[in-house]
PDB file of C-alpha atoms in Angstrom:
ATOM      1  CA  UNK A   9     110.242 113.386  96.378  1.00 61.00           C
ATOM      2  CA  UNK A  10     108.382 110.155  95.857  1.00 69.00           C
ATOM      3  CA  UNK A  11     104.682 110.272  95.345  1.00 94.00           C
ATOM      4  CA  UNK A  12     101.656 109.966  93.121  1.00 96.00           C
ATOM      5  CA  UNK A  13     100.695 112.680  90.672  1.00 96.00           C
ATOM      6  CA  UNK A  14      97.373 113.081  88.920  1.00 97.00           C
ATOM      7  CA  UNK A  15      96.615 115.444  86.105  1.00 93.00           C
ATOM      8  CA  UNK A  16      94.773 117.548  85.378  1.00 93.00           C
ATOM      9  CA  UNK A  17      93.379 118.723  88.705  1.00 94.00           C
ATOM     10  CA  UNK A  18      90.181 119.927  87.037  1.00 95.00           C
ATOM     11  CA  UNK A  19      88.722 118.585  83.808  1.00 94.00           C
ATOM     12  CA  UNK A  20      85.647 119.624  81.901  1.00 93.00           C
ATOM     13  CA  UNK A  21      84.050 117.482  79.245  1.00 91.00           C
ATOM     14  CA  UNK A  22      81.135 117.765  76.904  1.00 91.00           C
ATOM     15  CA  UNK A  23      78.656 114.942  76.777  1.00 89.00           C
ATOM     16  CA  UNK A  24      79.667 112.271  74.276  1.00 88.00           C
ATOM     17  CA  UNK A  25      83.404 112.878  74.593  1.00 91.00           C
ATOM     18  CA  UNK A  26      85.995 110.497  75.942  1.00 94.00           C
ATOM     19  CA  UNK A  27      88.566 111.892  78.371  1.00 95.00           C
ATOM     20  CA  UNK A  28      91.726 110.411  79.849  1.00 96.00           C
ATOM     21  CA  UNK A  29      92.917 111.043  83.388  1.00 97.00           C
ATOM     22  CA  UNK A  30      96.604 110.651  84.118  1.00 97.00           C
ATOM     23  CA  UNK A  31      98.130 108.870  87.119  1.00 98.00           C
ATOM     24  CA  UNK A  32     101.880 108.536  87.611  1.00 98.00           C
ATOM     25  CA  UNK A  33     103.828 107.179  90.581  1.00 97.00           C
ATOM     26  CA  UNK A  34     107.548 107.089  91.325  1.00 96.00           C
ATOM     27  CA  UNK A  35     107.256 104.895  94.412  1.00 94.00           C
ATOM     28  CA  UNK A  36     108.164 101.714  92.521  1.00 93.00           C
ATOM     29  CA  UNK A  37     104.825 100.240  93.573  1.00 93.00           C
ATOM     30  CA  UNK A  38     103.533  97.187  91.776  1.00 91.00           C
ATOM     31  CA  UNK A  39      99.801  97.727  92.307  1.00 91.00           C
ATOM     32  CA  UNK A  40      97.724 100.703  91.184  1.00 94.00           C
ATOM     33  CA  UNK A  41      94.054 101.536  91.629  1.00 95.00           C
ATOM     34  CA  UNK A  42      91.385 103.946  90.410  1.00 97.00           C
ATOM     35  CA  UNK A  43      88.532 105.058  92.661  1.00 97.00           C
ATOM     36  CA  UNK A  44      85.530 107.241  92.104  1.00 97.00           C
ATOM     37  CA  UNK A  45      84.272 109.447  94.933  1.00 96.00           C
ATOM     38  CA  UNK A  46      80.782 110.924  95.122  1.00 93.00           C
ATOM     39  CA  UNK A  47      79.421 112.906  98.085  1.00 85.00           C
ATOM     40  CA  UNK A  48      78.126 110.642 100.835  1.00 79.00           C
ATOM     41  CA  UNK A  49      79.188 107.423  99.073  1.00 82.00           C
ATOM     42  CA  UNK A  50      82.779 106.954 100.111  1.00 87.00           C
ATOM     43  CA  UNK A  51      85.180 105.590  97.507  1.00 93.00           C
ATOM     44  CA  UNK A  52      84.257 102.961  94.938  1.00 94.00           C
ATOM     45  CA  UNK A  53      86.817 100.907  93.044  1.00 93.00           C
ATOM     46  CA  UNK A  54      86.769 101.266  89.250  1.00 96.00           C
ATOM     47  CA  UNK A  55      89.821  99.264  88.108  1.00 96.00           C
ATOM     48  CA  UNK A  56      92.995  97.911  89.617  1.00 93.00           C
ATOM     49  CA  UNK A  57      96.275  96.559  88.308  1.00 93.00           C
ATOM     50  CA  UNK A  58      98.640  94.251  90.150  1.00 89.00           C
ATOM     51  CA  UNK A  59     101.425  94.221  87.563  1.00 90.00           C
ATOM     52  CA  UNK A  60     102.308  95.713  84.200  1.00 93.00           C
ATOM     53  CA  UNK A  61     100.086  94.633  81.301  1.00 94.00           C
ATOM     54  CA  UNK A  62      97.456  93.260  83.663  1.00 93.00           C
ATOM     55  CA  UNK A  63      94.356  94.876  85.130  1.00 94.00           C
ATOM     56  CA  UNK A  64      91.022  93.825  86.584  1.00 92.00           C
ATOM     57  CA  UNK A  65      87.576  95.360  86.845  1.00 94.00           C
ATOM     58  CA  UNK A  66      86.483  96.728  90.175  1.00 92.00           C
ATOM     59  CA  UNK A  67      82.961  97.317  91.422  1.00 91.00           C
ATOM     60  CA  UNK A  68      81.936 100.029  88.935  1.00 95.00           C
ATOM     61  CA  UNK A  69      83.992  99.450  85.752  1.00 96.00           C
ATOM     62  CA  UNK A  70      81.217 100.054  83.223  1.00 96.00           C
ATOM     63  CA  UNK A  71      81.959 103.075  81.037  1.00 96.00           C
ATOM     64  CA  UNK A  72      85.647 103.173  81.983  1.00 97.00           C
ATOM     65  CA  UNK A  73      88.822 101.715  80.500  1.00 97.00           C
ATOM     66  CA  UNK A  74      92.455 101.556  81.630  1.00 98.00           C
ATOM     67  CA  UNK A  75      95.884 100.489  80.447  1.00 97.00           C
ATOM     68  CA  UNK A  76      99.067  99.536  82.276  1.00 97.00           C
ATOM     69  CA  UNK A  77     101.918  99.617  79.787  1.00 97.00           C
ATOM     70  CA  UNK A  78     104.453 100.937  82.292  1.00 97.00           C
ATOM     71  CA  UNK A  79     104.882 100.241  85.983  1.00 96.00           C
ATOM     72  CA  UNK A  80     104.681 103.900  86.906  1.00 97.00           C
ATOM     73  CA  UNK A  81     101.632 104.848  84.831  1.00 98.00           C
ATOM     74  CA  UNK A  82      97.963 103.832  85.019  1.00 98.00           C
ATOM     75  CA  UNK A  83      95.746 106.147  82.911  1.00 98.00           C
ATOM     76  CA  UNK A  84      91.964 106.017  83.174  1.00 98.00           C
ATOM     77  CA  UNK A  85      89.691 106.786  80.222  1.00 97.00           C
ATOM     78  CA  UNK A  86      86.145 107.868  80.942  1.00 96.00           C
ATOM     79  CA  UNK A  87      84.150 106.949  77.873  1.00 94.00           C
ATOM     80  CA  UNK A  88      80.908 108.333  76.530  1.00 90.00           C
ATOM     81  CA  UNK A  89      79.260 105.140  77.763  1.00 89.00           C
ATOM     82  CA  UNK A  90      79.615 106.312  81.375  1.00 90.00           C
ATOM     83  CA  UNK A  91      76.199 107.760  82.120  1.00 89.00           C
ATOM     84  CA  UNK A  92      77.098 109.919  85.101  1.00 91.00           C
ATOM     85  CA  UNK A  93      80.804 110.735  84.939  1.00 93.00           C
ATOM     86  CA  UNK A  94      80.852 113.917  87.024  1.00 95.00           C
ATOM     87  CA  UNK A  95      82.836 112.964  90.137  1.00 96.00           C
ATOM     88  CA  UNK A  96      86.151 113.189  91.935  1.00 96.00           C
ATOM     89  CA  UNK A  97      88.605 110.535  90.741  1.00 97.00           C
ATOM     90  CA  UNK A  98      91.405 109.229  92.932  1.00 97.00           C
ATOM     91  CA  UNK A  99      94.368 107.117  91.946  1.00 97.00           C
ATOM     92  CA  UNK A 100      96.254 105.011  94.486  1.00 95.00           C
ATOM     93  CA  UNK A 101      99.190 102.639  94.561  1.00 94.00           C
ATOM     94  CA  UNK A 102     100.649 100.038  96.902  1.00 91.00           C
ATOM     95  CA  UNK A 103     103.834  98.034  97.142  1.00 86.00           C
ATOM     96  CA  UNK A 104     101.978  94.752  96.964  1.00 76.00           C
ATOM     97  CA  UNK A 105      98.444  93.511  97.022  1.00 64.00           C
ATOM     98  CA  UNK A 106      98.287  93.464 100.787  1.00 67.00           C
ATOM     99  CA  UNK A 107     100.121  96.644 101.539  1.00 72.00           C
ATOM    100  CA  UNK A 108      98.839 100.068 102.389  1.00 87.00           C
ATOM    101  CA  UNK A 109      97.400 102.122  99.548  1.00 92.00           C
ATOM    102  CA  UNK A 110      98.694 105.648  99.041  1.00 93.00           C
ATOM    103  CA  UNK A 111      96.613 108.210  97.206  1.00 96.00           C
ATOM    104  CA  UNK A 112      97.197 110.933  94.665  1.00 97.00           C
ATOM    105  CA  UNK A 113      95.627 114.423  94.939  1.00 96.00           C
ATOM    106  CA  UNK A 114      92.685 113.589  92.665  1.00 96.00           C
ATOM    107  CA  UNK A 115      91.071 114.907  89.487  1.00 97.00           C
ATOM    108  CA  UNK A 116      87.650 116.525  89.498  1.00 96.00           C
ATOM    109  CA  UNK A 117      85.769 115.767  86.296  1.00 96.00           C
ATOM    110  CA  UNK A 118      82.724 117.808  85.343  1.00 95.00           C
ATOM    111  CA  UNK A 119      80.509 117.004  82.378  1.00 91.00           C
ATOM    112  CA  UNK A 120      78.937 120.091  80.876  1.00 86.00           C
TER     113      UNK A 120
ATOM    114  CA  UNK B  30      81.277  90.420 101.246  1.00 74.00           C
ATOM    115  CA  UNK B  31      83.142  92.902 103.366  1.00 81.00           C
ATOM    116  CA  UNK B  32      81.480  96.160 104.364  1.00 89.00           C
ATOM    117  CA  UNK B  33      82.175  99.197 106.503  1.00 93.00           C
ATOM    118  CA  UNK B  34      79.733 101.419 108.378  1.00 96.00           C
ATOM    119  CA  UNK B  35      80.504 104.831 109.748  1.00 97.00           C
ATOM    120  CA  UNK B  36      77.334 105.684 111.665  1.00 96.00           C
ATOM    121  CA  UNK B  37      78.022 109.404 112.013  1.00 96.00           C
ATOM    122  CA  UNK B  38      77.832 111.453 108.823  1.00 95.00           C
ATOM    123  CA  UNK B  39      78.783 114.700 110.552  1.00 97.00           C
ATOM    124  CA  UNK B  40      80.317 115.410 113.969  1.00 97.00           C
ATOM    125  CA  UNK B  41      80.959 118.794 115.537  1.00 97.00           C
ATOM    126  CA  UNK B  42      83.327 119.292 118.459  1.00 97.00           C
ATOM    127  CA  UNK B  43      84.959 122.234 120.178  1.00 97.00           C
ATOM    128  CA  UNK B  44      88.667 122.778 119.888  1.00 97.00           C
ATOM    129  CA  UNK B  45      90.430 121.030 122.742  1.00 97.00           C
ATOM    130  CA  UNK B  46      87.650 118.499 123.257  1.00 98.00           C
ATOM    131  CA  UNK B  47      88.152 114.780 122.852  1.00 98.00           C
ATOM    132  CA  UNK B  48      87.035 112.975 119.717  1.00 98.00           C
ATOM    133  CA  UNK B  49      85.841 109.514 118.842  1.00 98.00           C
ATOM    134  CA  UNK B  50      84.790 108.520 115.324  1.00 98.00           C
ATOM    135  CA  UNK B  51      83.019 105.204 115.004  1.00 98.00           C
ATOM    136  CA  UNK B  52      83.706 102.471 112.485  1.00 98.00           C
ATOM    137  CA  UNK B  53      82.076  99.051 112.297  1.00 97.00           C
ATOM    138  CA  UNK B  54      83.023  96.431 109.758  1.00 94.00           C
ATOM    139  CA  UNK B  55      81.700  93.178 108.457  1.00 90.00           C
ATOM    140  CA  UNK B  56      84.259  90.600 107.415  1.00 83.00           C
ATOM    141  CA  UNK B  57      84.602  86.846 107.776  1.00 72.00           C
ATOM    142  CA  UNK B  58      88.187  86.730 108.996  1.00 75.00           C
ATOM    143  CA  UNK B  59      90.724  89.002 110.644  1.00 74.00           C
ATOM    144  CA  UNK B  60      90.661  92.160 108.566  1.00 84.00           C
ATOM    145  CA  UNK B  61      93.196  94.763 107.721  1.00 88.00           C
ATOM    146  CA  UNK B  62      91.850  98.115 108.960  1.00 92.00           C
ATOM    147  CA  UNK B  63      92.724 101.656 107.989  1.00 95.00           C
ATOM    148  CA  UNK B  64      91.786 105.226 108.795  1.00 97.00           C
ATOM    149  CA  UNK B  65      92.356 107.927 106.188  1.00 97.00           C
ATOM    150  CA  UNK B  66      91.757 111.682 106.344  1.00 98.00           C
ATOM    151  CA  UNK B  67      90.779 113.935 103.450  1.00 96.00           C
ATOM    152  CA  UNK B  68      90.816 117.717 103.301  1.00 94.00           C
ATOM    153  CA  UNK B  69      88.412 119.336 100.808  1.00 90.00           C
ATOM    154  CA  UNK B  70      89.476 118.791  97.210  1.00 89.00           C
ATOM    155  CA  UNK B  71      92.499 116.731  98.215  1.00 91.00           C
ATOM    156  CA  UNK B  72      93.556 113.107  98.156  1.00 93.00           C
ATOM    157  CA  UNK B  73      93.431 110.755 101.124  1.00 95.00           C
ATOM    158  CA  UNK B  74      96.187 110.671 103.721  1.00 96.00           C
ATOM    159  CA  UNK B  75      96.795 107.581 105.827  1.00 96.00           C
ATOM    160  CA  UNK B  76      96.363 108.192 109.563  1.00 97.00           C
ATOM    161  CA  UNK B  77      96.969 104.669 110.856  1.00 96.00           C
ATOM    162  CA  UNK B  78      96.510 101.008 110.067  1.00 93.00           C
ATOM    163  CA  UNK B  79      95.999  97.692 111.821  1.00 92.00           C
ATOM    164  CA  UNK B  80      97.308  94.461 110.366  1.00 86.00           C
ATOM    165  CA  UNK B  81      97.961  92.309 113.457  1.00 83.00           C
ATOM    166  CA  UNK B  82      99.408  92.407 116.961  1.00 86.00           C
ATOM    167  CA  UNK B  83      98.642  95.126 119.485  1.00 89.00           C
ATOM    168  CA  UNK B  84      95.008  96.129 119.105  1.00 92.00           C
ATOM    169  CA  UNK B  85      95.696  99.746 120.073  1.00 96.00           C
ATOM    170  CA  UNK B  86      97.318 101.471 117.126  1.00 96.00           C
ATOM    171  CA  UNK B  87      99.035 104.838 117.182  1.00 97.00           C
ATOM    172  CA  UNK B  88      98.998 107.057 114.132  1.00 97.00           C
ATOM    173  CA  UNK B  89     100.061 110.456 112.926  1.00 96.00           C
ATOM    174  CA  UNK B  90      98.767 113.793 114.236  1.00 95.00           C
ATOM    175  CA  UNK B  91      98.050 112.332 117.696  1.00 97.00           C
ATOM    176  CA  UNK B  92      95.353 109.902 116.543  1.00 98.00           C
ATOM    177  CA  UNK B  93      94.897 106.360 117.796  1.00 98.00           C
ATOM    178  CA  UNK B  94      92.449 103.566 117.084  1.00 98.00           C
ATOM    179  CA  UNK B  95      91.501 100.377 118.852  1.00 97.00           C
ATOM    180  CA  UNK B  96      90.571  97.129 117.134  1.00 95.00           C
ATOM    181  CA  UNK B  97      87.831  95.300 119.024  1.00 94.00           C
ATOM    182  CA  UNK B  98      87.137  91.951 117.405  1.00 91.00           C
ATOM    183  CA  UNK B  99      84.146  91.167 119.649  1.00 92.00           C
ATOM    184  CA  UNK B 100      82.430  94.372 118.571  1.00 94.00           C
ATOM    185  CA  UNK B 101      83.704  94.394 114.953  1.00 93.00           C
ATOM    186  CA  UNK B 102      84.836  97.949 115.532  1.00 96.00           C
ATOM    187  CA  UNK B 103      87.852 100.113 114.840  1.00 97.00           C
ATOM    188  CA  UNK B 104      87.071 103.500 116.375  1.00 98.00           C
ATOM    189  CA  UNK B 105      89.361 106.470 115.898  1.00 98.00           C
ATOM    190  CA  UNK B 106      90.188 108.679 118.882  1.00 98.00           C
ATOM    191  CA  UNK B 107      92.058 111.840 119.702  1.00 98.00           C
ATOM    192  CA  UNK B 108      92.287 113.294 123.231  1.00 97.00           C
ATOM    193  CA  UNK B 109      92.349 116.954 122.197  1.00 98.00           C
ATOM    194  CA  UNK B 110      91.155 118.166 118.813  1.00 98.00           C
ATOM    195  CA  UNK B 111      92.840 121.028 116.960  1.00 97.00           C
ATOM    196  CA  UNK B 112      91.136 123.301 114.444  1.00 96.00           C
ATOM    197  CA  UNK B 113      93.352 121.817 111.720  1.00 96.00           C
ATOM    198  CA  UNK B 114      91.748 118.410 112.291  1.00 97.00           C
ATOM    199  CA  UNK B 115      88.593 119.572 110.520  1.00 97.00           C
ATOM    200  CA  UNK B 116      88.281 117.261 107.514  1.00 97.00           C
ATOM    201  CA  UNK B 117      86.511 114.115 106.345  1.00 97.00           C
ATOM    202  CA  UNK B 118      87.586 110.814 107.820  1.00 98.00           C
ATOM    203  CA  UNK B 119      87.266 107.437 106.140  1.00 97.00           C
ATOM    204  CA  UNK B 120      87.517 103.994 107.651  1.00 97.00           C
ATOM    205  CA  UNK B 121      88.464 101.142 105.308  1.00 94.00           C
ATOM    206  CA  UNK B 122      88.720  97.381 105.575  1.00 91.00           C
ATOM    207  CA  UNK B 123      90.941  95.169 103.474  1.00 86.00           C
ATOM    208  CA  UNK B 124      91.392  91.459 103.219  1.00 75.00           C
ATOM    209  CA  UNK B 125      94.324  89.130 103.037  1.00 60.00           C
ATOM    210  CA  UNK B 126      95.400  88.877  99.434  1.00 55.00           C
ATOM    211  CA  UNK B 127      96.629  85.317  99.608  1.00 54.00           C
ATOM    212  CA  UNK B 128      95.857  83.041  96.744  1.00 45.00           C
ATOM    213  CA  UNK B 129      94.185  84.679  93.797  1.00 45.00           C
ATOM    214  CA  UNK B 130      92.496  87.490  95.660  1.00 47.00           C
ATOM    215  CA  UNK B 131      93.944  90.953  96.013  1.00 60.00           C
ATOM    216  CA  UNK B 132      94.224  93.726  98.538  1.00 66.00           C
ATOM    217  CA  UNK B 133      90.870  95.348  97.863  1.00 77.00           C
ATOM    218  CA  UNK B 134      89.824  98.106 100.228  1.00 88.00           C
ATOM    219  CA  UNK B 135      86.188  98.753 101.070  1.00 90.00           C
ATOM    220  CA  UNK B 136      85.534 102.242 102.377  1.00 92.00           C
ATOM    221  CA  UNK B 137      82.924 103.620 104.704  1.00 94.00           C
ATOM    222  CA  UNK B 138      80.855 106.606 103.635  1.00 94.00           C
ATOM    223  CA  UNK B 139      82.975 109.011 105.650  1.00 95.00           C
ATOM    224  CA  UNK B 140      82.483 111.254 108.673  1.00 97.00           C
ATOM    225  CA  UNK B 141      82.820 115.001 108.300  1.00 97.00           C
ATOM    226  CA  UNK B 142      84.436 116.627 111.326  1.00 98.00           C
ATOM    227  CA  UNK B 143      83.757 120.277 112.114  1.00 98.00           C
ATOM    228  CA  UNK B 144      85.804 121.956 114.841  1.00 97.00           C
ATOM    229  CA  UNK B 145      84.455 125.033 116.623  1.00 95.00           C
ATOM    230  CA  UNK B 146      86.926 127.513 118.134  1.00 89.00           C
TER     231      UNK B 146
END
């Protein structure tokens, strides 16, 4: 079945540590996105990538980094510079820049 | 800049009752409009979308939405709610990605739907 997978589902991190969240899609979509979700704030765009080896900052990129070495993969690293990383992180992909975005199941990150 | 407002943070309805969730957007041109649904701890599922054409859009699970340009609204409706519809609903607006822009989505803050038996 085609879809978007995110791993792990739950992630715990100590303060000062970097962590990497995985996002893989087998939909052959060109564009991929990372969102952060906090209660009562909707979804906010962290980074997006339109094609392999290219990515752009979204609205809240500070403290995060990404890579896009393969079409199907778009990992997100939450660095120690992110002051409030506890949140639910959602990955999405779309066929093109104008097309509908489809979402993965999410990763809940908790900083201890 | 584009923006989306969902005025109702939480709505409670009885099973079998009709439902309308409000969405107002701010955008300088004809927008792309979406409704997504999210169950607790899950990702977002697309309910329906409007790109152009007929302003009344049908979606999955018996939902529909109507694009009203004069009111800058895209309200979601369902004639008879089922207990399984309890979830959080998000409206989103996107823009034409012609030129050097891209298909960015701006989301509303969400409306939590509770369904009483």
